[in-house]
Amino acid sequence: MIIVMQHGATPEQIAEVTDRLEQDGFKIHLSEGVEKTIIGAVGDKSRLDAMSLEAYPAVEKVIPVLKPYKLAGREFHPHDTVINVGNLTIGGDTLQVMAGPCAVESRDQILQTARAVKAAGATILRGGAFKPRTSPYAFQGLEEEGLKLLAEAREETGLLIITEVVDPRDVTLVASYADILQIGARNMQNFLLLREVAKLSKPVMLKRGPSATFEEWIMAAEYIMAGGNYDVMFCERGIRTFENYTRNTLDLSAVPVLKSLSHLPVVVDPSHGTGRWDLVQPMSRAAVAAGADALIIEVHPEPAKAMSDGPQSLTPDNFTSLMADLRQIVQVTGRSLA
Ligand code: PEP
Ligand code: MN
């Protein structure tokens, strides 16, 4: 619910309204503009009808906000959010590219990949230390040892680190190594995990659940923001459809849709989105043209020997040519590559 105060409403009149709302259990987000003050009220909408807020002379109008996401939505926050992480920004005029293996497998593998993606122009190193796998018998990741190797790669290359956390009990541990925490597709609605990362002061990349609607996805972001962490970015990684030629169906409409519904940055993952290395370059081009703020791409020194997601991983050479290509595309969109 948005309450627009009359031009010239006094602080006392504004306080009268916010006090009343707070008494009725609403959480207040005050936006004091030069011209007008706007009160955002988060709470039980059904109570508002009985409150007759428009009876206060200083209230100009009460706008029911039908969209249930007040913090992640654009309505109350019209400007794009730009997330600062290390010396980088995600969501501004610069396209960031995150790249690295699906999983951290060994010291050699992660350092070799980190050097290659850095040389090609990536700014953030990806790599899973805790791997959510469809089969309980598949490689589950190196866990803390993997986090240490990522930190070593950061130390050497200056790349920032993004890595996934799968268990609420590991959030503090993962946050002590990572620059950005990734919530995987399978955990998009793991509300306990969302509440834990909400307590951090580190950015969170929230992947789309394989069958999640936009509203469910944005509500998951709302969980993190409602818990106090406003540095949230979305990541489209493909959804489940009838088509099985590709691993998932990369829904690039997510970029403009999210940009219109939300102010948060949008990342695209063409690797999981297609499951095929040969489709990563064309879909990366399309994602940048659609307005993605960042890409996350799987790169492995020897995809054929990867312990997970080899078929969708680029070789360092292919990643280098992709970056050269993106440099041109991003320019056409009026932005630049970091
Ligand atoms: C990953 O990024 O390696 C991963 C497991 O992705 P998703 O959660 O999108 O399947
Ligand atoms: Mn993967």
mmCIF file of C-alpha atoms and ligand atoms in Angstrom:
data_model
loop_
_atom_site.group_PDB
_atom_site.id
_atom_site.type_symbol
_atom_site.label_atom_id
_atom_site.label_comp_id
_atom_site.label_asym_id
_atom_site.label_seq_id
_atom_site.Cartn_x
_atom_site.Cartn_y
_atom_site.Cartn_z
ATOM 1 C CA MET A 1 0.000 0.000 0.000
ATOM 2 C CA ILE A 2 1.295 3.437 -0.928
ATOM 3 C CA ILE A 3 0.049 6.553 0.809
ATOM 4 C CA VAL A 4 0.760 9.780 -1.020
ATOM 5 C CA MET A 5 0.740 12.759 1.331
ATOM 6 C CA GLN A 6 -0.515 16.169 0.272
ATOM 7 C CA HIS A 7 2.020 18.690 -0.954
ATOM 8 C CA GLY A 8 3.101 20.587 2.156
ATOM 9 C CA ALA A 9 2.099 17.928 4.681
ATOM 10 C CA THR A 10 3.838 18.750 7.974
ATOM 11 C CA PRO A 11 6.108 16.292 9.803
ATOM 12 C CA GLU A 12 3.422 16.042 12.502
ATOM 13 C CA GLN A 13 0.763 15.113 9.959
ATOM 14 C CA ILE A 14 3.066 12.513 8.422
ATOM 15 C CA ALA A 15 3.886 11.104 11.864
ATOM 16 C CA GLU A 16 0.179 10.893 12.676
ATOM 17 C CA VAL A 17 -0.350 8.627 9.691
ATOM 18 C CA THR A 18 2.772 6.500 10.192
ATOM 19 C CA ASP A 19 1.960 6.073 13.903
ATOM 20 C CA ARG A 20 -1.506 4.895 13.032
ATOM 21 C CA LEU A 21 -0.165 2.422 10.483
ATOM 22 C CA GLU A 22 2.446 1.108 12.890
ATOM 23 C CA GLN A 23 -0.190 0.617 15.586
ATOM 24 C CA ASP A 24 -2.003 -1.605 13.122
ATOM 25 C CA GLY A 25 1.106 -3.676 12.544
ATOM 26 C CA PHE A 26 2.342 -2.135 9.294
ATOM 27 C CA LYS A 27 6.036 -1.757 8.516
ATOM 28 C CA ILE A 28 6.792 1.718 7.199
ATOM 29 C CA HIS A 29 9.137 2.779 4.409
ATOM 30 C CA LEU A 30 9.175 6.534 4.176
ATOM 31 C CA SER A 31 10.241 8.310 1.009
ATOM 32 C CA GLU A 32 10.594 12.043 1.529
ATOM 33 C CA GLY A 33 10.823 13.828 -1.811
ATOM 34 C CA VAL A 34 11.225 17.532 -2.446
ATOM 35 C CA GLU A 35 7.632 17.807 -3.584
ATOM 36 C CA LYS A 36 5.860 15.054 -1.757
ATOM 37 C CA THR A 37 6.231 12.468 0.921
ATOM 38 C CA ILE A 38 5.236 8.936 0.113
ATOM 39 C CA ILE A 39 4.613 6.308 2.745
ATOM 40 C CA GLY A 40 5.057 2.669 1.841
ATOM 41 C CA ALA A 41 3.185 0.400 4.219
ATOM 42 C CA VAL A 42 3.865 -3.314 4.321
ATOM 43 C CA GLY A 43 1.397 -5.412 6.245
ATOM 44 C CA ASP A 44 -2.041 -6.923 6.243
ATOM 45 C CA LYS A 45 -3.807 -5.120 3.406
ATOM 46 C CA SER A 46 -7.236 -6.225 4.567
ATOM 47 C CA ARG A 47 -6.927 -4.018 7.664
ATOM 48 C CA LEU A 48 -6.462 -0.894 5.589
ATOM 49 C CA ASP A 49 -10.037 -0.705 4.365
ATOM 50 C CA ALA A 50 -11.216 -0.261 7.941
ATOM 51 C CA MET A 51 -8.660 2.456 8.621
ATOM 52 C CA SER A 52 -10.130 5.226 6.425
ATOM 53 C CA LEU A 53 -6.725 6.768 5.848
ATOM 54 C CA GLU A 54 -8.151 9.120 3.261
ATOM 55 C CA ALA A 55 -10.022 10.783 6.121
ATOM 56 C CA TYR A 56 -6.756 12.351 7.260
ATOM 57 C CA PRO A 57 -6.645 15.781 5.619
ATOM 58 C CA ALA A 58 -2.934 15.475 4.821
ATOM 59 C CA VAL A 59 -3.420 12.257 2.878
ATOM 60 C CA GLU A 60 -3.817 12.884 -0.835
ATOM 61 C CA LYS A 61 -4.479 9.351 -1.926
ATOM 62 C CA VAL A 62 -4.087 5.754 -0.961
ATOM 63 C CA ILE A 63 -2.917 3.510 -3.750
ATOM 64 C CA PRO A 64 -3.439 -0.177 -3.211
ATOM 65 C CA VAL A 65 -0.403 -1.982 -4.435
ATOM 66 C CA LEU A 66 -1.604 -5.218 -5.837
ATOM 67 C CA LYS A 67 1.847 -6.583 -6.395
ATOM 68 C CA PRO A 68 2.895 -8.356 -3.230
ATOM 69 C CA TYR A 69 6.573 -7.441 -3.522
ATOM 70 C CA LYS A 70 7.142 -3.994 -2.092
ATOM 71 C CA LEU A 71 10.911 -4.079 -1.712
ATOM 72 C CA ALA A 72 11.942 -5.913 -4.863
ATOM 73 C CA GLY A 73 9.329 -4.224 -7.034
ATOM 74 C CA ARG A 74 9.807 -1.147 -9.169
ATOM 75 C CA GLU A 75 6.701 0.622 -7.956
ATOM 76 C CA PHE A 76 8.283 1.977 -4.828
ATOM 77 C CA HIS A 77 11.833 2.021 -6.121
ATOM 78 C CA PRO A 78 11.802 3.328 -9.690
ATOM 79 C CA HIS A 79 15.572 3.493 -10.209
ATOM 80 C CA ASP A 80 17.744 0.535 -11.128
ATOM 81 C CA THR A 81 19.671 -0.890 -8.208
ATOM 82 C CA VAL A 82 23.405 -0.943 -8.693
ATOM 83 C CA ILE A 83 25.175 -3.397 -6.401
ATOM 84 C CA ASN A 84 28.708 -2.604 -5.307
ATOM 85 C CA VAL A 85 30.912 -5.585 -4.748
ATOM 86 C CA GLY A 86 34.671 -5.206 -4.322
ATOM 87 C CA ASN A 87 35.630 -2.625 -6.902
ATOM 88 C CA LEU A 88 32.855 -3.699 -9.297
ATOM 89 C CA THR A 89 29.291 -2.654 -9.885
ATOM 90 C CA ILE A 90 26.532 -4.964 -11.010
ATOM 91 C CA GLY A 91 23.519 -3.302 -12.575
ATOM 92 C CA GLY A 92 25.054 -0.141 -13.998
ATOM 93 C CA ASP A 93 26.459 0.683 -17.410
ATOM 94 C CA THR A 94 29.050 -2.045 -17.228
ATOM 95 C CA LEU A 95 28.447 -5.643 -18.196
ATOM 96 C CA GLN A 96 30.117 -8.065 -15.809
ATOM 97 C CA VAL A 97 31.065 -11.560 -16.818
ATOM 98 C CA MET A 98 31.320 -14.314 -14.209
ATOM 99 C CA ALA A 99 33.067 -17.422 -15.444
ATOM 100 C CA GLY A 100 34.604 -20.617 -14.168
ATOM 101 C CA PRO A 101 33.959 -24.297 -13.735
ATOM 102 C CA CYS A 102 30.715 -25.815 -12.549
ATOM 103 C CA ALA A 103 32.605 -27.325 -9.607
ATOM 104 C CA VAL A 104 35.963 -26.682 -8.003
ATOM 105 C CA GLU A 105 37.748 -29.979 -8.625
ATOM 106 C CA SER A 106 41.402 -29.370 -7.799
ATOM 107 C CA ARG A 107 43.920 -26.615 -7.152
ATOM 108 C CA ASP A 108 45.319 -26.901 -10.670
ATOM 109 C CA GLN A 109 41.904 -26.892 -12.300
ATOM 110 C CA ILE A 110 40.611 -23.795 -10.523
ATOM 111 C CA LEU A 111 43.840 -21.787 -10.803
ATOM 112 C CA GLN A 112 44.256 -22.629 -14.476
ATOM 113 C CA THR A 113 40.647 -21.667 -15.180
ATOM 114 C CA ALA A 114 40.894 -18.488 -13.112
ATOM 115 C CA ARG A 115 43.972 -17.317 -15.031
ATOM 116 C CA ALA A 116 42.330 -18.070 -18.387
ATOM 117 C CA VAL A 117 39.024 -16.324 -17.670
ATOM 118 C CA LYS A 118 40.811 -13.346 -16.140
ATOM 119 C CA ALA A 119 43.000 -13.001 -19.236
ATOM 120 C CA ALA A 120 39.871 -13.095 -21.410
ATOM 121 C CA GLY A 121 38.226 -10.291 -19.426
ATOM 122 C CA ALA A 122 36.002 -11.954 -16.807
ATOM 123 C CA THR A 123 35.798 -10.098 -13.495
ATOM 124 C CA ILE A 124 34.216 -12.716 -11.237
ATOM 125 C CA LEU A 125 35.204 -16.363 -10.798
ATOM 126 C CA ARG A 126 32.456 -18.940 -10.378
ATOM 127 C CA GLY A 127 32.925 -22.437 -8.987
ATOM 128 C CA GLY A 128 30.806 -24.689 -6.813
ATOM 129 C CA ALA A 129 32.269 -26.057 -3.595
ATOM 130 C CA PHE A 130 28.909 -27.428 -2.432
ATOM 131 C CA LYS A 131 27.213 -29.066 -5.401
ATOM 132 C CA PRO A 132 23.481 -29.766 -5.437
ATOM 133 C CA ARG A 133 23.296 -32.833 -7.669
ATOM 134 C CA THR A 134 20.306 -34.672 -9.001
ATOM 135 C CA SER A 135 21.876 -37.967 -7.931
ATOM 136 C CA PRO A 136 23.144 -38.531 -4.387
ATOM 137 C CA TYR A 137 25.944 -40.644 -5.906
ATOM 138 C CA ALA A 138 27.337 -37.826 -8.082
ATOM 139 C CA PHE A 139 30.295 -35.647 -7.003
ATOM 140 C CA GLN A 140 29.050 -33.343 -4.227
ATOM 141 C CA GLY A 141 31.924 -30.844 -4.212
ATOM 142 C CA LEU A 142 35.113 -30.256 -2.206
ATOM 143 C CA GLU A 143 33.232 -28.215 0.427
ATOM 144 C CA GLU A 144 35.491 -26.006 2.579
ATOM 145 C CA GLU A 145 38.609 -27.164 0.718
ATOM 146 C CA GLY A 146 36.946 -25.859 -2.456
ATOM 147 C CA LEU A 147 36.239 -22.520 -0.804
ATOM 148 C CA LYS A 148 39.900 -22.231 0.187
ATOM 149 C CA LEU A 149 40.976 -22.900 -3.385
ATOM 150 C CA LEU A 150 38.593 -20.218 -4.644
ATOM 151 C CA ALA A 151 40.093 -17.774 -2.139
ATOM 152 C CA GLU A 152 43.568 -18.677 -3.369
ATOM 153 C CA ALA A 153 42.489 -18.035 -6.959
ATOM 154 C CA ARG A 154 41.092 -14.638 -5.911
ATOM 155 C CA GLU A 155 44.351 -13.818 -4.155
ATOM 156 C CA GLU A 156 46.363 -14.591 -7.268
ATOM 157 C CA THR A 157 44.125 -13.107 -9.973
ATOM 158 C CA GLY A 158 42.118 -10.375 -8.254
ATOM 159 C CA LEU A 159 38.895 -11.941 -9.529
ATOM 160 C CA LEU A 160 35.958 -11.784 -7.121
ATOM 161 C CA ILE A 161 34.339 -15.060 -6.097
ATOM 162 C CA ILE A 162 30.774 -16.275 -6.522
ATOM 163 C CA THR A 163 29.863 -19.658 -5.088
ATOM 164 C CA GLU A 164 26.741 -21.521 -4.075
ATOM 165 C CA VAL A 165 25.465 -22.162 -0.573
ATOM 166 C CA VAL A 166 22.997 -25.020 -0.238
ATOM 167 C CA ASP A 167 22.520 -25.387 3.514
ATOM 168 C CA PRO A 168 21.414 -22.711 5.994
ATOM 169 C CA ARG A 169 24.046 -24.087 8.418
ATOM 170 C CA ASP A 170 26.844 -23.283 5.942
ATOM 171 C CA VAL A 171 25.902 -19.669 5.224
ATOM 172 C CA THR A 172 28.419 -18.131 7.630
ATOM 173 C CA LEU A 173 31.193 -20.399 6.382
ATOM 174 C CA VAL A 174 30.521 -19.706 2.693
ATOM 175 C CA ALA A 175 30.151 -15.980 3.351
ATOM 176 C CA SER A 176 33.568 -15.921 5.010
ATOM 177 C CA TYR A 177 35.123 -16.855 1.631
ATOM 178 C CA ALA A 178 32.721 -15.645 -1.066
ATOM 179 C CA ASP A 179 32.155 -12.131 -2.416
ATOM 180 C CA ILE A 180 28.723 -13.086 -3.795
ATOM 181 C CA LEU A 181 26.595 -15.986 -2.559
ATOM 182 C CA GLN A 182 24.626 -17.998 -5.054
ATOM 183 C CA ILE A 183 21.266 -19.535 -4.246
ATOM 184 C CA GLY A 184 20.760 -22.373 -6.706
ATOM 185 C CA ALA A 185 17.674 -23.079 -8.744
ATOM 186 C CA ARG A 186 16.680 -26.005 -6.543
ATOM 187 C CA ASN A 187 16.760 -23.779 -3.491
ATOM 188 C CA MET A 188 14.953 -20.726 -4.798
ATOM 189 C CA GLN A 189 12.099 -21.330 -2.385
ATOM 190 C CA ASN A 190 14.156 -22.743 0.476
ATOM 191 C CA PHE A 191 12.840 -20.064 2.783
ATOM 192 C CA LEU A 192 15.110 -21.011 5.701
ATOM 193 C CA LEU A 193 18.118 -20.552 3.441
ATOM 194 C CA LEU A 194 16.732 -17.260 2.126
ATOM 195 C CA ARG A 195 16.243 -16.014 5.680
ATOM 196 C CA GLU A 196 19.843 -16.904 6.534
ATOM 197 C CA VAL A 197 21.406 -15.076 3.573
ATOM 198 C CA ALA A 198 19.115 -12.158 4.389
ATOM 199 C CA LYS A 199 21.217 -11.592 7.508
ATOM 200 C CA LEU A 200 24.416 -11.054 5.514
ATOM 201 C CA SER A 201 25.888 -7.871 4.221
ATOM 202 C CA LYS A 202 27.062 -9.601 1.046
ATOM 203 C CA PRO A 203 25.300 -9.704 -2.327
ATOM 204 C CA VAL A 204 23.168 -12.712 -3.187
ATOM 205 C CA MET A 205 22.489 -14.058 -6.681
ATOM 206 C CA LEU A 206 19.102 -15.783 -6.701
ATOM 207 C CA LYS A 207 18.690 -18.324 -9.471
ATOM 208 C CA ARG A 208 15.272 -19.029 -10.905
ATOM 209 C CA GLY A 209 13.611 -22.239 -9.806
ATOM 210 C CA PRO A 210 13.150 -24.580 -12.786
ATOM 211 C CA SER A 211 9.368 -24.168 -12.575
ATOM 212 C CA ALA A 212 9.088 -20.792 -10.888
ATOM 213 C CA THR A 213 6.848 -18.025 -12.145
ATOM 214 C CA PHE A 214 8.139 -14.469 -12.149
ATOM 215 C CA GLU A 215 5.998 -13.658 -9.144
ATOM 216 C CA GLU A 216 7.287 -16.607 -7.123
ATOM 217 C CA TRP A 217 10.836 -15.665 -8.049
ATOM 218 C CA ILE A 218 10.434 -12.027 -7.096
ATOM 219 C CA MET A 219 8.757 -13.054 -3.831
ATOM 220 C CA ALA A 220 11.837 -15.167 -3.054
ATOM 221 C CA ALA A 221 13.968 -12.040 -3.550
ATOM 222 C CA GLU A 222 11.505 -10.225 -1.305
ATOM 223 C CA TYR A 223 12.282 -12.737 1.476
ATOM 224 C CA ILE A 224 15.961 -11.802 1.340
ATOM 225 C CA MET A 225 15.229 -8.081 1.234
ATOM 226 C CA ALA A 226 12.606 -8.242 3.978
ATOM 227 C CA GLY A 227 15.278 -9.832 6.160
ATOM 228 C CA GLY A 228 17.540 -6.830 5.633
ATOM 229 C CA ASN A 229 19.774 -7.700 2.679
ATOM 230 C CA TYR A 230 18.972 -5.418 -0.256
ATOM 231 C CA ASP A 231 21.844 -6.560 -2.477
ATOM 232 C CA VAL A 232 19.987 -9.174 -4.465
ATOM 233 C CA MET A 233 20.343 -9.989 -8.162
ATOM 234 C CA PHE A 234 18.281 -12.422 -10.201
ATOM 235 C CA CYS A 235 19.756 -15.116 -12.436
ATOM 236 C CA GLU A 236 17.744 -16.635 -15.284
ATOM 237 C CA ARG A 237 19.087 -20.173 -15.805
ATOM 238 C CA GLY A 238 16.382 -21.795 -17.875
ATOM 239 C CA ILE A 239 13.052 -23.323 -16.984
ATOM 240 C CA ARG A 240 11.505 -26.713 -17.455
ATOM 241 C CA THR A 241 9.368 -27.068 -20.576
ATOM 242 C CA PHE A 242 8.280 -29.901 -22.891
ATOM 243 C CA GLU A 243 11.391 -29.357 -25.022
ATOM 244 C CA ASN A 244 14.212 -31.772 -24.307
ATOM 245 C CA TYR A 245 16.665 -30.926 -27.049
ATOM 246 C CA THR A 246 18.142 -28.410 -24.633
ATOM 247 C CA ARG A 247 18.657 -29.156 -20.923
ATOM 248 C CA ASN A 248 16.351 -26.278 -19.971
ATOM 249 C CA THR A 249 14.581 -23.581 -21.936
ATOM 250 C CA LEU A 250 16.431 -20.317 -21.438
ATOM 251 C CA ASP A 251 13.718 -17.733 -20.953
ATOM 252 C CA LEU A 252 15.322 -14.546 -22.177
ATOM 253 C CA SER A 253 12.049 -12.699 -21.790
ATOM 254 C CA ALA A 254 12.970 -12.811 -18.089
ATOM 255 C CA VAL A 255 15.371 -9.931 -18.695
ATOM 256 C CA PRO A 256 12.849 -7.324 -19.879
ATOM 257 C CA VAL A 257 10.080 -8.740 -17.667
ATOM 258 C CA LEU A 258 12.182 -8.491 -14.511
ATOM 259 C CA LYS A 259 13.455 -5.082 -15.572
ATOM 260 C CA SER A 260 9.906 -3.848 -15.733
ATOM 261 C CA LEU A 261 8.670 -5.491 -12.509
ATOM 262 C CA SER A 262 11.803 -5.027 -10.401
ATOM 263 C CA HIS A 263 14.747 -2.674 -9.958
ATOM 264 C CA LEU A 264 17.226 -5.448 -9.163
ATOM 265 C CA PRO A 265 20.026 -6.470 -11.556
ATOM 266 C CA VAL A 266 19.505 -9.448 -13.852
ATOM 267 C CA VAL A 267 22.147 -12.050 -14.666
ATOM 268 C CA VAL A 268 21.767 -14.688 -17.396
ATOM 269 C CA ASP A 269 23.257 -18.191 -17.255
ATOM 270 C CA PRO A 270 23.298 -19.584 -20.804
ATOM 271 C CA SER A 271 25.289 -22.645 -19.665
ATOM 272 C CA HIS A 272 22.587 -24.208 -17.470
ATOM 273 C CA GLY A 273 19.971 -22.476 -19.612
ATOM 274 C CA THR A 274 20.849 -24.621 -22.622
ATOM 275 C CA GLY A 275 23.083 -27.420 -21.341
ATOM 276 C CA ARG A 276 25.071 -27.265 -24.595
ATOM 277 C CA TRP A 277 28.379 -25.488 -25.034
ATOM 278 C CA ASP A 278 27.644 -24.718 -28.697
ATOM 279 C CA LEU A 279 24.579 -22.669 -27.713
ATOM 280 C CA VAL A 280 26.347 -20.613 -25.057
ATOM 281 C CA GLN A 281 27.770 -18.020 -27.440
ATOM 282 C CA PRO A 282 24.561 -17.229 -29.386
ATOM 283 C CA MET A 283 22.467 -17.094 -26.193
ATOM 284 C CA SER A 284 25.054 -14.888 -24.469
ATOM 285 C CA ARG A 285 24.844 -12.481 -27.377
ATOM 286 C CA ALA A 286 21.059 -12.464 -27.135
ATOM 287 C CA ALA A 287 21.129 -11.988 -23.349
ATOM 288 C CA VAL A 288 23.364 -8.942 -23.660
ATOM 289 C CA ALA A 289 21.189 -7.514 -26.411
ATOM 290 C CA ALA A 290 18.130 -8.067 -24.183
ATOM 291 C CA GLY A 291 19.745 -5.968 -21.456
ATOM 292 C CA ALA A 292 21.285 -8.464 -19.024
ATOM 293 C CA ASP A 293 23.542 -6.829 -16.430
ATOM 294 C CA ALA A 294 25.869 -9.806 -16.207
ATOM 295 C CA LEU A 295 26.456 -13.290 -17.552
ATOM 296 C CA ILE A 296 27.582 -16.384 -15.682
ATOM 297 C CA ILE A 297 29.331 -18.912 -17.888
ATOM 298 C CA GLU A 298 30.839 -22.312 -17.224
ATOM 299 C CA VAL A 299 34.424 -22.707 -18.418
ATOM 300 C CA HIS A 300 36.626 -25.753 -17.884
ATOM 301 C CA PRO A 301 40.224 -26.366 -19.052
ATOM 302 C CA GLU A 302 39.151 -29.795 -20.320
ATOM 303 C CA PRO A 303 35.360 -30.007 -20.577
ATOM 304 C CA ALA A 304 35.494 -33.691 -21.540
ATOM 305 C CA LYS A 305 37.066 -34.474 -18.165
ATOM 306 C CA ALA A 306 34.837 -32.205 -16.045
ATOM 307 C CA MET A 307 33.296 -33.825 -12.965
ATOM 308 C CA SER A 308 30.066 -31.958 -13.642
ATOM 309 C CA ASP A 309 28.457 -30.124 -16.530
ATOM 310 C CA GLY A 310 31.227 -30.798 -19.083
ATOM 311 C CA PRO A 311 28.821 -30.768 -22.071
ATOM 312 C CA GLN A 312 27.851 -27.166 -21.373
ATOM 313 C CA SER A 313 31.331 -25.893 -20.473
ATOM 314 C CA LEU A 314 33.392 -23.730 -22.794
ATOM 315 C CA THR A 315 37.096 -24.292 -23.316
ATOM 316 C CA PRO A 316 39.258 -21.280 -22.400
ATOM 317 C CA ASP A 317 39.738 -20.609 -26.140
ATOM 318 C CA ASN A 318 36.021 -20.594 -26.822
ATOM 319 C CA PHE A 319 35.467 -18.340 -23.836
ATOM 320 C CA THR A 320 38.080 -15.915 -25.151
ATOM 321 C CA SER A 321 36.345 -15.677 -28.509
ATOM 322 C CA LEU A 322 32.981 -15.228 -26.791
ATOM 323 C CA MET A 323 34.378 -12.275 -24.850
ATOM 324 C CA ALA A 324 35.688 -10.634 -28.023
ATOM 325 C CA ASP A 325 32.242 -11.027 -29.525
ATOM 326 C CA LEU A 326 30.485 -9.598 -26.464
ATOM 327 C CA ARG A 327 32.741 -6.582 -26.434
ATOM 328 C CA GLN A 328 31.186 -5.563 -29.753
ATOM 329 C CA ILE A 329 27.596 -6.362 -28.828
ATOM 330 C CA VAL A 330 27.688 -4.542 -25.528
ATOM 331 C CA GLN A 331 28.914 -1.414 -27.260
ATOM 332 C CA VAL A 332 25.856 -1.374 -29.497
ATOM 333 C CA THR A 333 23.680 -1.388 -26.371
ATOM 334 C CA GLY A 334 25.433 1.749 -25.116
ATOM 335 C CA ARG A 335 27.283 0.001 -22.342
ATOM 336 C CA SER A 336 30.742 -1.431 -21.958
ATOM 337 C CA LEU A 337 32.432 -4.558 -20.772
ATOM 338 C CA ALA A 338 34.251 -4.284 -17.457
HETATM 339 C C1 PEP B 1 25.426 -24.102 -10.922
HETATM 340 O O1 PEP B 1 25.475 -22.877 -11.095
HETATM 341 O O2 PEP B 1 26.419 -24.846 -11.046
HETATM 342 C C2 PEP B 1 24.120 -24.730 -10.662
HETATM 343 C C3 PEP B 1 24.018 -25.859 -9.968
HETATM 344 O O3 PEP B 1 23.105 -24.050 -11.210
HETATM 345 P P1 PEP B 1 21.508 -24.203 -11.038
HETATM 346 O O4 PEP B 1 21.230 -24.004 -9.582
HETATM 347 O O5 PEP B 1 20.995 -23.106 -11.903
HETATM 348 O O6 PEP B 1 21.140 -25.572 -11.530
HETATM 349 MN MN MN B 2 26.835 -26.426 -13.318
#
